[in-house]
Coordinates of C-alpha atoms in Angstrom, one line a residue:
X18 CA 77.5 -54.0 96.0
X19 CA 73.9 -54.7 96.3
X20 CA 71.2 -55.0 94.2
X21 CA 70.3 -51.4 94.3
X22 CA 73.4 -50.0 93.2
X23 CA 73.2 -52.3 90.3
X24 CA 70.4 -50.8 88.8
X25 CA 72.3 -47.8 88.7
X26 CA 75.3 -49.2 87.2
X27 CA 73.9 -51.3 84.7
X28 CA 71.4 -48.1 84.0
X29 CA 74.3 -45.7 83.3
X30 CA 76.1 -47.8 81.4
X31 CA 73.5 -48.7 79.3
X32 CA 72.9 -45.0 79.1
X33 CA 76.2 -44.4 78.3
X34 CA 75.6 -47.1 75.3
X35 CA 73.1 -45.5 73.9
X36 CA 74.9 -42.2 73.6
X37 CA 77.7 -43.8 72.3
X38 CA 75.8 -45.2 69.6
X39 CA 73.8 -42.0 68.3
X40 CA 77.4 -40.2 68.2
X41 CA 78.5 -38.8 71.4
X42 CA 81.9 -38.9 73.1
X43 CA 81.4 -40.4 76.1
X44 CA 83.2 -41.1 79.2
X45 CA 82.3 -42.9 81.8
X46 CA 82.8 -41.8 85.6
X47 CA 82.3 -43.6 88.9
X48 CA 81.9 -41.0 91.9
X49 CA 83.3 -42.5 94.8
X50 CA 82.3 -41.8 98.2
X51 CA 85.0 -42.0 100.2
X52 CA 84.6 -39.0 102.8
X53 CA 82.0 -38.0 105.4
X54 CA 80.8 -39.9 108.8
X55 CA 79.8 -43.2 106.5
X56 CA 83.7 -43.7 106.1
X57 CA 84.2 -43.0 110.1
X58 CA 81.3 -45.5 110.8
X59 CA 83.2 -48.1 108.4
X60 CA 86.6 -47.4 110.0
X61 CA 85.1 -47.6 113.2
X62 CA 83.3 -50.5 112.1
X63 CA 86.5 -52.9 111.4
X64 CA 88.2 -51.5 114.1
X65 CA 85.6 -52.9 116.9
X66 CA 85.7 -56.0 114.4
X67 CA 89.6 -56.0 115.6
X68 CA 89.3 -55.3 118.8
X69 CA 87.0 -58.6 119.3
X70 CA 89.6 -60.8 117.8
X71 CA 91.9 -59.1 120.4
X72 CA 89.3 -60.7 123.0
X73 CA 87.8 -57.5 124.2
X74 CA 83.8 -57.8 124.9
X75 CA 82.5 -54.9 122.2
X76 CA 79.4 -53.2 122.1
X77 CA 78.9 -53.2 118.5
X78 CA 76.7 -50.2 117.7
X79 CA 73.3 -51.1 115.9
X80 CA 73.8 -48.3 113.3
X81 CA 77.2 -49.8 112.5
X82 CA 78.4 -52.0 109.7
X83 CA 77.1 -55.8 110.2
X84 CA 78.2 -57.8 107.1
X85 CA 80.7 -60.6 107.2
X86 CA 82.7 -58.5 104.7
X87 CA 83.5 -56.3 107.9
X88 CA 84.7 -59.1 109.6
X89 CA 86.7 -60.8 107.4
X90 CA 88.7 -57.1 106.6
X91 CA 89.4 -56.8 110.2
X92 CA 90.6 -60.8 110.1
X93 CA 93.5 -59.9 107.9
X94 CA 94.7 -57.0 109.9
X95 CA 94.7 -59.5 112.6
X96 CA 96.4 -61.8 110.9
X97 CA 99.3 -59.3 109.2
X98 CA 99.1 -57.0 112.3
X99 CA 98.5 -59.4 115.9
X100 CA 97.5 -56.9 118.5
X101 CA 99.9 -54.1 117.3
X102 CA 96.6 -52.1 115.9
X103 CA 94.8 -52.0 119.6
X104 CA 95.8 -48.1 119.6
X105 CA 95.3 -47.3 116.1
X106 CA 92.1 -44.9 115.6
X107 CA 89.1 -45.7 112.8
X108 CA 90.3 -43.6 110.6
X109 CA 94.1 -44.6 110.3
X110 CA 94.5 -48.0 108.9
X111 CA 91.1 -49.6 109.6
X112 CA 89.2 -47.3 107.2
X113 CA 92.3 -47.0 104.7
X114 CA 92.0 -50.9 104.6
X115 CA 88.3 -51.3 104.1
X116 CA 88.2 -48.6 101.3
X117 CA 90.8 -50.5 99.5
X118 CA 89.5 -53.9 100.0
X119 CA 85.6 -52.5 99.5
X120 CA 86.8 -50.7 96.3
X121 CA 88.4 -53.6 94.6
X122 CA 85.3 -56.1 95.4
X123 CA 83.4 -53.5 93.9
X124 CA 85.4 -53.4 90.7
X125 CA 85.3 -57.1 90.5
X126 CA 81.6 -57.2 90.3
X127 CA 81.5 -54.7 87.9
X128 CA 83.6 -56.4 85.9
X129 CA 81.3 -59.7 86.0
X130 CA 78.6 -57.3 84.5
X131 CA 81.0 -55.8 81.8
X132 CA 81.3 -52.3 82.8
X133 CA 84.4 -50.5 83.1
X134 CA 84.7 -46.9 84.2
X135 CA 87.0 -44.7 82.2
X136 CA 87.8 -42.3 85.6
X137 CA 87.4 -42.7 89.1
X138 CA 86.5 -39.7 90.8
X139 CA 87.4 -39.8 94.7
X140 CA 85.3 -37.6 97.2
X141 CA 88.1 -36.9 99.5
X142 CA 89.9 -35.4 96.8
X143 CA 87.4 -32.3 97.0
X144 CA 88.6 -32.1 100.7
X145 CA 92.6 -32.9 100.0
X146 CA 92.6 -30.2 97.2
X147 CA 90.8 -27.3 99.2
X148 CA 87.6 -27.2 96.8
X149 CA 85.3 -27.6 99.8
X150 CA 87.3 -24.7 101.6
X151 CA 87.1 -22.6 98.5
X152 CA 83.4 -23.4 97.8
X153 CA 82.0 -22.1 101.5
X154 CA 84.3 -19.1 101.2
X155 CA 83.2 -18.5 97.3
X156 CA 79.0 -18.8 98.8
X157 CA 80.6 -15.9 101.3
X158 CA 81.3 -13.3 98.6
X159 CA 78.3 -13.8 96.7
X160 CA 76.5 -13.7 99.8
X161 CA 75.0 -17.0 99.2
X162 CA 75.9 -18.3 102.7
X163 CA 75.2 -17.4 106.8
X164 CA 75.8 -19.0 109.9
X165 CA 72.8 -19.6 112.3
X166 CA 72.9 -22.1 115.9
X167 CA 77.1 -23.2 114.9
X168 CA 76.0 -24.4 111.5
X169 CA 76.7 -22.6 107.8
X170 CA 73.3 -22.1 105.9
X171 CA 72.8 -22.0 102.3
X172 CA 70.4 -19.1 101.2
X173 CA 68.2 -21.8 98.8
X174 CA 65.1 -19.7 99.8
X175 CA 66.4 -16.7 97.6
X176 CA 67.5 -19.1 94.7
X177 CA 63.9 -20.4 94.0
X178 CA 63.8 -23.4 96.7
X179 CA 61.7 -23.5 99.2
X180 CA 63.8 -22.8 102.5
X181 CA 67.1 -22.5 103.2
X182 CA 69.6 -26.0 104.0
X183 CA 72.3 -26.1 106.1
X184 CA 75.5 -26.6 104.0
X185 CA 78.0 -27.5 107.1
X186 CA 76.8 -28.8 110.2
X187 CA 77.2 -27.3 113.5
X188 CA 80.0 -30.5 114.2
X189 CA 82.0 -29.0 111.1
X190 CA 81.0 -31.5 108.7
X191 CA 79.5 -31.1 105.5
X192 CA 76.3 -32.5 104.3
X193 CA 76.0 -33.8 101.4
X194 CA 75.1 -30.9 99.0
X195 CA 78.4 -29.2 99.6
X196 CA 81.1 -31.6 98.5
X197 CA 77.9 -32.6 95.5
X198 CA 78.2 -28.7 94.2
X199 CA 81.8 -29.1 94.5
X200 CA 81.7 -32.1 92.2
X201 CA 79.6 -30.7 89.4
X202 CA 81.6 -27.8 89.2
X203 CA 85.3 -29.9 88.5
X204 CA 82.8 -31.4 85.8
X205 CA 81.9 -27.7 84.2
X206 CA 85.7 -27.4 84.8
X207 CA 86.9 -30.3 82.7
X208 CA 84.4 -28.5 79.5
X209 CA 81.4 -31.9 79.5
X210 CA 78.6 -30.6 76.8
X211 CA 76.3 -32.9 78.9
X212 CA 76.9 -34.3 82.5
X213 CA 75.1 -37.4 83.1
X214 CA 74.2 -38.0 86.4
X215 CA 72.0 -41.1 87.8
X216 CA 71.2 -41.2 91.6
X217 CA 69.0 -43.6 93.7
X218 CA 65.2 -42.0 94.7
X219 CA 66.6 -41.6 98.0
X220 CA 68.6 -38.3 96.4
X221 CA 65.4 -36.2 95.2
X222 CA 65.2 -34.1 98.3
X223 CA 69.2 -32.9 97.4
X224 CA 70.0 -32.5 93.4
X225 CA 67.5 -29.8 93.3
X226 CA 69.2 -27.6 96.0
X227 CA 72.7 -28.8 94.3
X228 CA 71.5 -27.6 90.4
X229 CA 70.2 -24.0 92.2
X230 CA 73.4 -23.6 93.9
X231 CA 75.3 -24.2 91.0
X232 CA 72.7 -22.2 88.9
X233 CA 73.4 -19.1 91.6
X234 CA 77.2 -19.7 90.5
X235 CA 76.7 -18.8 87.2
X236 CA 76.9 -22.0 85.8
X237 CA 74.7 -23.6 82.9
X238 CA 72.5 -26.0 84.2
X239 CA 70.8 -26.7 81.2
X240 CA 73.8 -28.9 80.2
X241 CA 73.1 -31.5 83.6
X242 CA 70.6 -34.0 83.2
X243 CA 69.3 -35.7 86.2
X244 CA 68.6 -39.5 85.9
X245 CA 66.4 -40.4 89.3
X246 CA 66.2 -44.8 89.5
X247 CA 63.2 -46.3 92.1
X248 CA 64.1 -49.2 94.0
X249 CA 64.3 -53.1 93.2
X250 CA 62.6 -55.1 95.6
X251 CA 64.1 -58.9 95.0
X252 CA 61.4 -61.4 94.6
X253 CA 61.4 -65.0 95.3
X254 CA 58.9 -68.1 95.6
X255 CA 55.9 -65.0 95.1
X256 CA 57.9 -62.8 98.2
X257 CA 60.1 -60.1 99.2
X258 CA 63.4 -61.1 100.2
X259 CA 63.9 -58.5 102.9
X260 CA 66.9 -56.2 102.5
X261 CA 69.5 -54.3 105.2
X262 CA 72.8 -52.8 103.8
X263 CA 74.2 -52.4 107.0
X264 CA 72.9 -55.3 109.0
X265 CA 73.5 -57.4 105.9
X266 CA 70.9 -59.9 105.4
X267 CA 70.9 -58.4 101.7
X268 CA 71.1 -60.3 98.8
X269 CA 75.0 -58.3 97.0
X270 CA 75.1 -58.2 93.4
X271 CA 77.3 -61.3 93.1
X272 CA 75.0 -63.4 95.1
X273 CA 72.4 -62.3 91.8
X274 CA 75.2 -62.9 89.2
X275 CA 75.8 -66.1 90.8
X276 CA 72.2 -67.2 90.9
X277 CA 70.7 -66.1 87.3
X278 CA 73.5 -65.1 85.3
X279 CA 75.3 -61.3 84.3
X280 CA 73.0 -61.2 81.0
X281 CA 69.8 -61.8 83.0
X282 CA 71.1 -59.5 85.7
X283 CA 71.6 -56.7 83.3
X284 CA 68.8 -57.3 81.2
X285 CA 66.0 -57.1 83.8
X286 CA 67.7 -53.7 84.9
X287 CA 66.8 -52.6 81.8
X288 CA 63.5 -54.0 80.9
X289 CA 61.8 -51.3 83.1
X290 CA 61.4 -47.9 83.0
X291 CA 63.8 -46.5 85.8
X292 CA 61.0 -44.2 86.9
X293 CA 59.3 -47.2 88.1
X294 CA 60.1 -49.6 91.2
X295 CA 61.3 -52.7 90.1
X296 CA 60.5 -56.4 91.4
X297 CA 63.0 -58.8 90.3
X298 CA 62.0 -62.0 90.5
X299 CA 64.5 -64.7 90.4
X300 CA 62.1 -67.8 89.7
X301 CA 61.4 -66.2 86.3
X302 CA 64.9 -64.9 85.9
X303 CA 65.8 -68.6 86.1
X304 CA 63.6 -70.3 83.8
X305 CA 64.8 -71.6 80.5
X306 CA 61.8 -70.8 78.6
X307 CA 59.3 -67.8 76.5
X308 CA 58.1 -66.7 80.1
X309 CA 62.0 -65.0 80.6
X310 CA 62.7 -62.3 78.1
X311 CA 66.0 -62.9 77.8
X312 CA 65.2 -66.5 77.0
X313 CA 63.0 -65.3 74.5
X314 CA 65.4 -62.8 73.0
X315 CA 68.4 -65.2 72.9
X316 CA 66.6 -67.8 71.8
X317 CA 65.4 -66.0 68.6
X318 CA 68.9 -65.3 68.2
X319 CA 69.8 -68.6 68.5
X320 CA 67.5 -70.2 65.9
X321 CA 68.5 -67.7 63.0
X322 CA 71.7 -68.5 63.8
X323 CA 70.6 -72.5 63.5
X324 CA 68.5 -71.6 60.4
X325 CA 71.5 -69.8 58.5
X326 CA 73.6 -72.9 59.1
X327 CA 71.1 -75.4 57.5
X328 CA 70.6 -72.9 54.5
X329 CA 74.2 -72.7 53.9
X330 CA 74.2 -76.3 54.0
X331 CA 71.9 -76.2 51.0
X332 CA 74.0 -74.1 48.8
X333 CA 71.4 -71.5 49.5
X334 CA 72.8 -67.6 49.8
X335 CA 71.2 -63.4 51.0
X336 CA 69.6 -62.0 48.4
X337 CA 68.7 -58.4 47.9
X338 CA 67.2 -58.4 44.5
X339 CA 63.8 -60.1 45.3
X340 CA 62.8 -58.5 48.6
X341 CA 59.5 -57.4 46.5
X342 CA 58.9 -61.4 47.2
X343 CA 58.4 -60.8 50.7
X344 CA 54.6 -60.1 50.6
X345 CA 53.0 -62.0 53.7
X346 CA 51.7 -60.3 56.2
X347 CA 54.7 -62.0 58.7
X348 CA 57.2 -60.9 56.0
X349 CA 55.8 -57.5 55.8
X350 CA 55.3 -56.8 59.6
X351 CA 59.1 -57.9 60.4
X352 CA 60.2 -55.6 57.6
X353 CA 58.4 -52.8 59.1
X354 CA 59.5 -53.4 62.6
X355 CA 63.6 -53.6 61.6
X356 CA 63.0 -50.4 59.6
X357 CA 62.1 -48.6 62.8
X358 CA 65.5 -49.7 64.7
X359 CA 67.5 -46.6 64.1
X360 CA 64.4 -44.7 65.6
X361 CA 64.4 -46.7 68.5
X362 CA 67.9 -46.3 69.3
X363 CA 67.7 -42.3 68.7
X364 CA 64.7 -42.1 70.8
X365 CA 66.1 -43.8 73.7
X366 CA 69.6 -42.2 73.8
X367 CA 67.4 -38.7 73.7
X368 CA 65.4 -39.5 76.5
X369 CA 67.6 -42.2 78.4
X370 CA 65.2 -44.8 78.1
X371 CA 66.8 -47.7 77.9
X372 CA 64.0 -49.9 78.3
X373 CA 62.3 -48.6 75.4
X374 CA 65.3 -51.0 73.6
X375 CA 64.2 -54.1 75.8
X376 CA 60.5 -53.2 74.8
X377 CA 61.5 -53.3 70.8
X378 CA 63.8 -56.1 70.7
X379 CA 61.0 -58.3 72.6
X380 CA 58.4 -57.0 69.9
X381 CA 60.8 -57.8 67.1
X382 CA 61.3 -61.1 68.2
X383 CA 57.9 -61.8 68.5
X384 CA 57.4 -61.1 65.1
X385 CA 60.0 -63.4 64.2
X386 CA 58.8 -66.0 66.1
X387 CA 55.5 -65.7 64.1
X388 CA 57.3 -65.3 60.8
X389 CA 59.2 -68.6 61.3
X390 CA 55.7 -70.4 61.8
X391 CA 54.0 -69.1 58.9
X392 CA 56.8 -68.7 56.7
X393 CA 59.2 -71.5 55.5
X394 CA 62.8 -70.4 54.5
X395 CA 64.3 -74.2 53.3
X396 CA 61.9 -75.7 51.3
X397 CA 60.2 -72.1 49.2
X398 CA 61.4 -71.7 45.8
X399 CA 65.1 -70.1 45.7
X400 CA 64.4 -67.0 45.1
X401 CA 61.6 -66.2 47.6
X402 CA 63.8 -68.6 50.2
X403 CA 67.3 -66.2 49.6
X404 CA 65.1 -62.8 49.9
X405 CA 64.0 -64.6 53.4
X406 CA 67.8 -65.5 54.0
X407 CA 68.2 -61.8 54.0
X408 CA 65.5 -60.5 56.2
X409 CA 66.1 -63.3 58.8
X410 CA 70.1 -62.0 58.7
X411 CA 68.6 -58.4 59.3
X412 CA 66.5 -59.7 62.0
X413 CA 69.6 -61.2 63.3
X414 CA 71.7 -58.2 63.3
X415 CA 69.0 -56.4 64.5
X416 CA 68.7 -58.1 67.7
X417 CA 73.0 -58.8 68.2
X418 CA 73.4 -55.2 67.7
X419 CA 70.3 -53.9 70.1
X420 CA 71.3 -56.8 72.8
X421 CA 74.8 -55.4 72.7
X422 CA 73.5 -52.1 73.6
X423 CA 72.2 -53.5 77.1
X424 CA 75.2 -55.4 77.4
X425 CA 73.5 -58.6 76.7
X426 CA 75.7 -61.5 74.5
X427 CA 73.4 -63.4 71.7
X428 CA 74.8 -66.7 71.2
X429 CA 74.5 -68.6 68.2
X430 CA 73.7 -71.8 70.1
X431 CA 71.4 -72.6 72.7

């Protein structure tokens, strides 16, 4: 996984939080591309891998798979297999392999960044079940659908698009609207009140044709909300570290994990808008200090927690009954700023922002930060000093319960 796909996971789940936490049942679905020339290029890929342990001089295609991962799939089949594979086609064993072996890596990191998917929704499937087959000929009677130069055509120009897109190439192979309509429509199928989806910026050019088509089927559009994420561009030492998926000088998703941790990782995700392009810049991500929100955040944490454990040293308790002893401007601005929580939370599950969280939690700490300055908890007169036992504790909750929402721990030490 690379850094890219990330943001999307980290987004949705996040996203999938949020709803969770303002009442919805949610579940939680990876789409799985497993069909289409990019398998054939990945089966082709390990196979050509394989053939070069055989000893064969291979002219590895450019446009072809160049990570290490591709090579080290294609070492095991040499190793279980010795040259008995030399016949086999891509898309026998050598893509069967790599999907297996690609799909569990990919779990694995996921799991590093705590999400876990409740289904797992395979492309192919569409294919294997005849929904593809029954979609083209379904776009036939509604006379949705012509062929022109070997190639089927969806009619997108009489559905409110601008022209018309071709639905199956002249090859035979779909593009990727077809088996995308498909999709939706098993989701329609299964009775979702709201359908999710989150997709890269490289996908605004095709969910617009896929929501008309579905539209022109007579299904209710208004229930899919599309969630459109800009790139991250990974920063280090003030520049770009320069990115390839396929020729692999990228920095994956574990290498990140590795270098700045899975709560840094997930929290600078978040932090920004999804609308806009994100630089992640790993010297900040790694400093231990205010300049790194996450530092900041956890930190705040951190001291309450250290606070709380020097008061109960001093027989001191929460109070509720004196809160009118909270009067300072600190006091008062904190108070005000915890009060607006539930808002937040409502706000940014109705417009899946979850940044707007990162934005509060980093103001509310802030204001904590200031309070502790000004105002003493150990040390004021008991009364005032157990009202400010309780709003420190609210503070704390506060920020546990909004860091757990973007799937960020708050320890009680640091």
């Amino acid at each position: 996984m690379t850094v890219g796909h990330g943001r999307n996971a980290v987004t949705g789940d996040t996203v999938a939080n949020l709803l969770s936490a303002v009442g919805y049942e949610v579940d939680r679905e990876y789409y799985f591309n497993n069909a289409g020339r990019q398998m054939r290029v990945l089966g082709d890929s390990v196979r050509l891998r394989y053939l070069e342990l055989l000893g064969e001089k291979i002219d590895f295609p450019e446009e072809y798979y160049q990570g290490e991962y591709i090579k080290d799939i294609a070492r095991k089949l040499f190793d279980e297999y010795g040259d008995k594979l030399k016949e086999e086609s891509a898309d026998g064993i050598f893509k069967e392999r790599a999907e297996k072996e690609i799909f569990v890596e990919i779990n694995q990191t996921l799991k590093r960044l705590d999400i876990v998917f409740d289904n797992y929704f395979n492309e192919h499937s569409l294919y294997e079940e005849g929904r593809i087959k029954n979609l083209l000929e379904l776009f036939k009677q509604k006379n949705l659908s012509y062929e022109k130069d070997g190639a089927v055509w969806l009619k997108f120009s009489e559905l409110g698009n601008e022209q018309d897109k071709v639905i199956v190439k002249s090859s035979g192979e779909p593009t990727y609207r077809l088996p995308d309509i498909a999709y939706h429509i098993t989701k329609f199928e299964r009775g979702y009140d709201l359908i999710v989806d989150l997709f890269g910026s490289d996908h605004n050019a095709t969910y617009p044709d896929v929501m008309a088509a579905l539209k022109a089927l007579g299904y209710d559009t208004d229930k899919v909300k599309v969630l459109i994420h800009q790139f991250v561009t990974i920063m280090q030492g003030g520049e770009i570290v320069k990115m390839s998926t396929r020729k692999a000088n990228y920095i994956t998703l574990d290498e990140l994990i590795d270098e700045v941790g899975a709560d840094v990782v997930r929290y600078f995700f978040n932090m920004r808008s999804i609308t806009s392009h994100l630089n992640f810049d790993i010297d900040l991500a790694k400093k231990q200090s205010d300049e790194n929100p996450v530092f900041y955040l956890q930190y705040a944490h951190a001291r309450i927690s250290s606070i709380l454990r020097m008061t109960k040293e001093e027989g001191l308790e929460m109070s509720t009954e004196n809160l009118h002893l909270l009067e300072t401007d600190e006091e008062q601005r904190l108070l005000k700023k915890l009060y607006q929580y539930p808002d937040e939370v409502t706000l940014s599950a109705e417009n899946y922002e979850p940044h707007r969280i990162c934005v509060y939690l980093e103001e509310l700490a802030a204001l904590f930060h200031k309070f502790y300055t000004v105002c003493r908890v150990i040390g004021s007169p008991k009364d005032l000093a157990e009202a400010r036992i309780a709003l420190i504790v609210a503070t704390k909750t506060v920020l546990k319960n909004g860091l757990s929402l973007l799937g960020v721990s708050a320890p009680d030490r640091m």
